[in-house]
Coordinates of C-alpha atoms in Angstrom, one line a residue:
M24 CA -8.1 -28.4 13.3
S25 CA -5.5 -29.1 16.1
M26 CA -3.4 -26.4 17.5
T27 CA 0.3 -26.7 18.3
F28 CA 2.2 -23.8 19.5
E29 CA 4.4 -22.6 22.3
H30 CA 3.4 -19.0 23.8
T31 CA 5.3 -16.9 26.3
T32 CA 3.4 -14.2 28.5
L33 CA 5.9 -11.7 29.7
G34 CA 5.8 -10.5 33.3
Q35 CA 4.3 -6.8 33.5
R36 CA 2.3 -4.8 35.8
V37 CA 0.3 -2.4 34.3
L38 CA -1.3 0.3 36.2
F39 CA -3.9 2.5 33.9
G40 CA -6.1 5.1 34.8
T41 CA -6.9 8.8 33.4
G42 CA -5.3 11.3 35.9
Q43 CA -3.9 8.8 38.2
A44 CA -0.2 8.8 36.8
A45 CA 1.6 10.8 40.1
E46 CA -0.3 8.5 42.6
H47 CA 0.4 5.3 40.7
L48 CA 4.0 6.4 39.9
T49 CA 4.2 7.1 43.7
A50 CA 2.9 4.0 44.8
E51 CA 5.1 1.8 42.4
L52 CA 8.5 3.3 43.5
D53 CA 7.3 2.5 47.0
R54 CA 6.6 -0.8 46.3
L55 CA 9.8 -1.4 44.5
G56 CA 11.4 0.1 47.3
A57 CA 13.1 2.5 44.6
T58 CA 14.5 5.8 46.1
R59 CA 16.9 7.3 43.6
P60 CA 15.0 7.2 40.5
M61 CA 16.3 8.5 37.3
V62 CA 13.6 10.3 35.5
I63 CA 14.0 10.4 31.3
A64 CA 11.8 13.1 29.9
G65 CA 12.5 15.0 26.5
E66 CA 12.2 18.7 25.8
R67 CA 8.7 18.2 24.6
V68 CA 7.1 16.4 27.3
Q69 CA 8.5 18.6 30.5
A70 CA 5.1 19.7 32.0
E71 CA 4.1 16.3 31.5
A72 CA 7.2 14.7 33.3
W73 CA 6.8 17.3 36.2
S74 CA 3.0 16.5 36.5
A75 CA 3.6 12.6 36.5
T76 CA 6.5 12.8 38.8
A77 CA 5.0 15.3 41.7
G78 CA 4.8 12.4 44.4
I79 CA 8.9 11.5 44.1
T80 CA 12.0 13.0 44.1
A81 CA 14.4 12.5 41.2
A82 CA 18.1 11.5 41.7
L83 CA 19.1 12.3 38.3
W84 CA 17.0 14.2 35.7
W85 CA 17.8 13.5 32.2
D86 CA 16.5 15.3 29.3
E87 CA 19.0 14.3 26.2
V88 CA 16.6 11.9 24.0
V89 CA 17.6 11.1 20.5
M90 CA 15.5 8.9 17.9
H91 CA 16.8 5.4 17.2
V92 CA 18.6 5.7 20.4
P93 CA 22.3 6.3 19.0
V94 CA 24.7 4.2 21.1
E95 CA 26.8 7.2 22.3
V96 CA 23.7 8.9 23.7
A97 CA 23.0 5.4 25.4
E98 CA 26.7 5.2 27.0
K99 CA 26.5 9.0 28.3
A100 CA 23.2 8.1 30.3
R101 CA 24.6 4.7 31.2
T102 CA 27.7 6.5 33.0
A103 CA 25.3 9.4 34.3
A104 CA 23.0 6.7 35.9
T105 CA 25.8 4.9 37.4
E106 CA 27.6 7.7 38.9
A107 CA 24.2 8.7 40.4
S108 CA 23.4 5.5 41.8
V109 CA 20.2 5.2 40.3
D110 CA 17.8 2.4 41.2
V111 CA 15.0 2.8 39.1
V112 CA 14.7 4.4 35.7
V113 CA 11.5 6.2 35.0
S114 CA 10.6 6.7 31.2
I115 CA 7.9 9.8 30.3
G116 CA 7.6 10.3 26.6
G117 CA 7.6 7.9 23.6
G118 CA 9.4 5.3 21.6
S119 CA 12.8 7.1 22.0
T120 CA 12.5 7.8 25.7
T121 CA 11.4 4.5 26.3
G122 CA 14.2 3.1 24.0
L123 CA 16.8 4.8 26.1
A124 CA 15.4 3.6 29.2
K125 CA 15.9 0.2 28.1
A126 CA 19.1 0.9 26.5
I127 CA 20.5 1.8 29.9
A128 CA 18.6 -1.5 31.9
L129 CA 20.5 -3.8 29.1
T130 CA 24.0 -3.2 30.6
T131 CA 23.0 -2.1 34.2
G132 CA 20.0 -4.4 35.2
I133 CA 18.5 -1.3 36.6
P134 CA 14.8 -1.8 36.6
V135 CA 12.6 0.4 34.3
V136 CA 9.0 2.0 35.3
A137 CA 7.5 3.5 31.7
V138 CA 5.2 6.0 31.7
P139 CA 3.9 6.6 27.6
T140 CA 2.9 9.7 26.6
T141 CA 2.4 8.2 23.0
Y142 CA 1.2 5.2 21.2
A143 CA 4.4 3.6 20.4
G144 CA 3.9 0.2 22.8
S145 CA 7.9 0.2 23.1
E146 CA 6.9 -0.3 27.1
A147 CA 5.5 -3.5 26.4
T148 CA 8.1 -5.7 24.7
N149 CA 11.6 -7.1 25.9
V150 CA 13.1 -5.5 22.4
W151 CA 16.0 -3.0 22.4
G152 CA 17.2 -0.8 19.6
L153 CA 20.5 1.2 19.2
T154 CA 22.1 2.7 16.3
E155 CA 25.9 2.9 15.4
D156 CA 27.4 3.6 11.7
R157 CA 23.8 3.9 9.9
T158 CA 22.8 0.9 11.1
K159 CA 19.8 -0.1 13.6
T160 CA 20.4 -3.7 15.6
T161 CA 17.4 -4.9 17.8
G162 CA 17.7 -7.8 20.2
V163 CA 15.8 -9.4 23.1
D164 CA 16.5 -9.2 26.1
D165 CA 14.2 -9.5 29.2
K166 CA 16.1 -6.9 31.2
V167 CA 14.8 -4.3 28.8
L168 CA 11.1 -5.3 29.9
P169 CA 9.9 -2.3 32.0
V170 CA 8.4 -3.9 35.2
T171 CA 5.4 -1.6 35.7
V172 CA 3.8 0.3 32.7
V173 CA 1.9 3.6 34.1
Y174 CA -0.9 4.6 31.2
D175 CA -2.7 8.0 31.9
A176 CA -4.6 9.4 29.3
E177 CA -4.0 13.0 30.4
L178 CA -0.7 12.6 29.5
S179 CA -1.1 12.1 25.5
K180 CA -3.5 15.2 25.4
T181 CA -0.5 17.5 24.3
L182 CA 0.8 15.1 21.5
P183 CA -0.2 16.8 18.5
L184 CA -2.9 15.7 16.3
G185 CA -0.5 14.5 13.3
M186 CA 1.6 12.5 16.1
S187 CA -1.1 11.0 17.7
V188 CA -2.1 9.5 13.9
T189 CA 1.3 8.4 13.3
S190 CA 2.0 7.2 16.9
G191 CA -1.6 5.1 16.6
L192 CA -0.6 3.6 12.9
N193 CA 3.0 2.5 14.6
G194 CA 0.8 0.8 17.0
M195 CA -1.2 -0.6 14.3
A196 CA 1.4 -1.7 12.4
H197 CA 2.7 -4.0 15.4
C198 CA -0.6 -5.6 15.1
V199 CA -0.5 -6.2 11.3
D200 CA 3.4 -7.5 11.3
S201 CA 2.2 -9.7 14.5
L202 CA -0.3 -11.6 12.4
W203 CA 2.5 -13.2 10.4
A204 CA 5.9 -12.6 12.1
P205 CA 8.2 -15.6 12.7
R206 CA 7.0 -16.5 16.4
T207 CA 3.4 -16.1 15.8
D208 CA 0.5 -18.1 17.7
P209 CA -3.2 -17.7 17.8
I210 CA -2.9 -15.9 21.0
N211 CA -0.7 -13.1 19.6
Q212 CA -3.0 -13.2 16.4
A213 CA -5.9 -12.7 18.7
L214 CA -4.1 -9.6 21.1
A215 CA -3.0 -8.1 17.5
L216 CA -6.8 -7.9 15.7
E217 CA -8.5 -6.5 19.2
G218 CA -5.4 -3.7 19.4
A219 CA -6.1 -3.2 15.7
R220 CA -9.9 -2.7 16.4
A221 CA -8.9 -0.3 19.1
L222 CA -6.7 1.7 17.4
A223 CA -8.9 2.2 14.4
L224 CA -11.8 3.2 16.4
S225 CA -9.7 5.3 18.6
L226 CA -8.0 7.3 16.0
R227 CA -10.8 8.1 14.5
G228 CA -12.5 9.4 17.3
I229 CA -9.3 11.6 18.1
V230 CA -9.3 13.1 15.0
A231 CA -12.8 14.1 15.3
D232 CA -12.6 15.5 18.7
P233 CA -8.8 16.1 20.4
D234 CA -10.5 16.4 23.5
D235 CA -12.4 12.8 23.5
M236 CA -10.6 10.9 26.9
D237 CA -12.1 7.6 25.9
A238 CA -10.8 7.5 22.3
R239 CA -7.6 8.2 24.1
E240 CA -8.3 6.1 26.7
Q241 CA -9.0 3.3 23.8
A242 CA -5.9 4.1 22.1
L243 CA -3.5 3.4 24.9
Y244 CA -5.3 0.1 25.4
G245 CA -4.8 -0.6 21.8
C246 CA -1.3 0.1 21.4
Y247 CA -0.5 -1.9 24.6
L248 CA -2.2 -4.8 23.2
A249 CA -0.3 -4.3 19.8
A250 CA 2.6 -4.3 21.7
V251 CA 2.1 -7.4 24.0
S252 CA 1.7 -9.4 20.2
F253 CA 4.5 -7.8 18.6
A254 CA 6.7 -9.0 21.5
G255 CA 5.1 -12.6 21.4
A256 CA 5.5 -13.1 17.6
G257 CA 8.5 -11.1 16.7
S258 CA 9.8 -8.6 14.2
G259 CA 8.3 -9.2 10.7
L260 CA 9.3 -7.7 7.3
H261 CA 7.4 -4.5 8.1
H262 CA 9.5 -3.8 10.8
K263 CA 13.1 -4.7 9.2
I264 CA 12.0 -2.0 6.6
C265 CA 11.1 0.5 9.2
H266 CA 14.6 -0.2 11.0
V267 CA 16.5 0.3 7.6
L268 CA 14.8 3.2 6.8
G269 CA 15.2 4.6 10.3
G270 CA 18.6 3.8 11.4
T271 CA 20.2 4.0 8.3
F272 CA 18.4 6.7 6.8
D273 CA 17.4 8.7 9.7
L274 CA 13.8 9.0 9.0
P275 CA 11.1 9.5 11.9
H276 CA 10.3 6.4 13.4
A277 CA 6.7 6.6 13.9
Q278 CA 6.1 8.4 10.5
T279 CA 8.2 5.9 8.3
H280 CA 5.8 3.0 10.1
A281 CA 2.6 5.0 9.3
T282 CA 3.6 5.5 5.8
V283 CA 5.0 1.9 4.8
L284 CA 2.4 -0.3 6.8
P285 CA -0.3 -0.1 3.6
Y286 CA 2.1 -0.9 1.2
V287 CA 3.4 -4.0 3.2
L288 CA -0.2 -5.1 3.7
E289 CA -1.0 -4.9 0.0
F290 CA 2.4 -6.9 -0.4
N291 CA 1.5 -9.6 2.2
A292 CA -2.3 -10.1 2.3
P293 CA -2.8 -12.1 -1.2
A294 CA -0.7 -14.8 0.7
V295 CA -2.7 -14.9 4.0
P296 CA -6.3 -14.4 2.8
E297 CA -7.8 -15.9 6.1
L298 CA -6.0 -13.5 8.4
A299 CA -6.7 -10.7 6.0
G300 CA -10.3 -11.3 6.5
R301 CA -10.1 -10.9 9.9
L302 CA -8.1 -8.1 9.9
A303 CA -10.7 -6.4 7.3
T304 CA -13.3 -7.2 9.9
A305 CA -11.2 -5.8 12.9
L306 CA -10.6 -2.4 11.1
G307 CA -14.3 -2.1 10.4
G308 CA -14.2 -3.1 6.7
E309 CA -16.8 -5.1 4.6
T310 CA -15.6 -8.7 4.4
S311 CA -15.6 -10.2 1.1
A312 CA -15.3 -14.1 0.7
G313 CA -13.9 -13.6 -2.8
D314 CA -11.1 -11.0 -1.8
P315 CA -10.4 -10.6 1.5
A316 CA -6.7 -9.3 0.7
G317 CA -8.4 -6.5 -0.9
A318 CA -11.1 -6.0 1.9
A319 CA -8.2 -5.5 4.6
V320 CA -6.1 -3.3 2.1
T321 CA -9.3 -1.3 1.6
A322 CA -10.5 -0.9 4.8
L323 CA -6.7 0.1 6.2
R324 CA -6.6 3.0 3.4
E325 CA -9.9 4.1 4.3
L326 CA -9.0 4.5 7.8
Y327 CA -6.0 6.6 6.7
T328 CA -8.1 8.7 4.5
A329 CA -10.3 9.3 7.6
V330 CA -7.6 10.4 9.7
Q331 CA -4.9 11.7 7.0
A332 CA -2.2 9.5 7.3
P333 CA 1.2 10.1 5.4
C334 CA 1.6 8.1 2.3
R335 CA 4.8 9.2 0.9
L336 CA 8.4 8.7 2.3
A337 CA 9.6 11.6 -0.3
D338 CA 7.8 13.8 2.4
Y339 CA 10.2 13.0 5.2
G340 CA 13.2 13.2 3.2
F341 CA 13.8 10.1 1.6
T342 CA 14.9 9.8 -2.1
A343 CA 15.0 7.1 -5.0
D344 CA 19.0 7.2 -4.4
G345 CA 18.5 5.6 -1.1
I346 CA 16.6 2.4 -2.5
P347 CA 19.1 0.4 -3.9
E348 CA 21.0 0.3 -0.5
A349 CA 17.9 -0.1 1.7
V350 CA 16.8 -2.9 -0.4
E351 CA 20.5 -4.7 -0.1
R352 CA 20.0 -4.0 4.1
I353 CA 16.4 -5.2 4.1
V354 CA 16.6 -8.2 2.0
A355 CA 19.5 -9.3 4.2
A356 CA 17.3 -8.8 7.5
A357 CA 14.1 -10.3 5.9
P358 CA 12.9 -13.5 8.3
A359 CA 13.0 -16.6 6.2
S360 CA 9.6 -17.3 7.5
H361 CA 7.8 -14.7 5.7
P362 CA 4.2 -14.9 3.6
V363 CA 6.0 -13.7 0.7
P364 CA 9.3 -14.7 -0.3
V365 CA 11.0 -11.1 -0.6
T366 CA 13.3 -10.5 -3.4
E367 CA 15.1 -7.5 -4.4
Q368 CA 12.8 -6.9 -6.9
N369 CA 9.8 -7.2 -5.0
I370 CA 11.2 -5.1 -2.3
T371 CA 12.5 -2.2 -4.8
D372 CA 8.7 -2.5 -6.1
L373 CA 7.5 -2.0 -2.5
L374 CA 10.0 1.0 -1.6
T375 CA 9.1 3.0 -4.9
A376 CA 5.5 2.9 -4.4
A377 CA 5.9 3.9 -0.7
L378 CA 8.3 6.6 -2.0
T379 CA 6.1 7.8 -4.5
G380 CA 2.5 7.2 -2.8
D381 CA 1.8 5.0 -5.9
R382 CA 0.0 1.8 -5.2
A383 CA -0.1 0.5 -8.8
T384 CA 3.9 -0.6 -8.2
V385 CA 3.3 -3.1 -5.5
A386 CA 3.3 -6.1 -6.5
A387 CA 4.5 -9.5 -5.0

């Protein structure tokens, strides 16, 4: 069968090494000729930030990091960066931290060097997101793609175990969504499937032994592949759902992605059996010639059981009262190329299932 597609590979430098964050960050700022870095690090990762920046002197240290990047926070940070004559932004933390750095880059053009401490993957995409008036808006702009990513598994050691799981499953959602997102192609799918394999193994390893540095390295490797595939494939239904739940209802980012993922997979998988079968294999499940969709869903559910992943949006404050507004917003944002036609009824069913943890209500 012939293949016809267009694929763009984003230009980015990756420096990977456990215990080498400070060394790599110092060398990278020297390479860039940057002398006035703005360091963004939230309160939870101050110790990691001081360790990673041991070889540099910050012109500005910023610790106001807010989930979903409210516009007003972005504006404050942009103004501060300009007033301090910053020539590079160093983000140390998870997706919210990277998102704020991207918001600064979007309007100022200041380059970003990302030092992730979670498995969010935002550091490897040219996608930005800002929230205003209960609406999260995303866009694509190469200015926001970090010029360099510094990965150091040591920096993830203080991430609480539950957050390690939900953050890793957020990365898994990038993989699964990339299999059928609007711009997907065979390269994105290959990256996504390898990312899913690495994340499935690494999350089991981290839960079994939080000090397993090999597993933590594999998790960073997997989340990077997940994000690269997502950057190429674009945002599918899963991400549209989670952007609404996060931006409009202020649900926590990683936990929401982790909770919603199995329901979206169960919704989509029957329409893409070949991809579902490959995903089942990547997740370590038993493939089934007769029911590849079921095999993929079962493999993901088995992973969720093994790592004690969340399964109910109700646990994060979402209620049935919010479903009608969420459905309206999701249906309006859903990609036209989605494998299963999106309707108010099937999205209502999906959200109801995700709210209560009841798989029986999911039906395309």
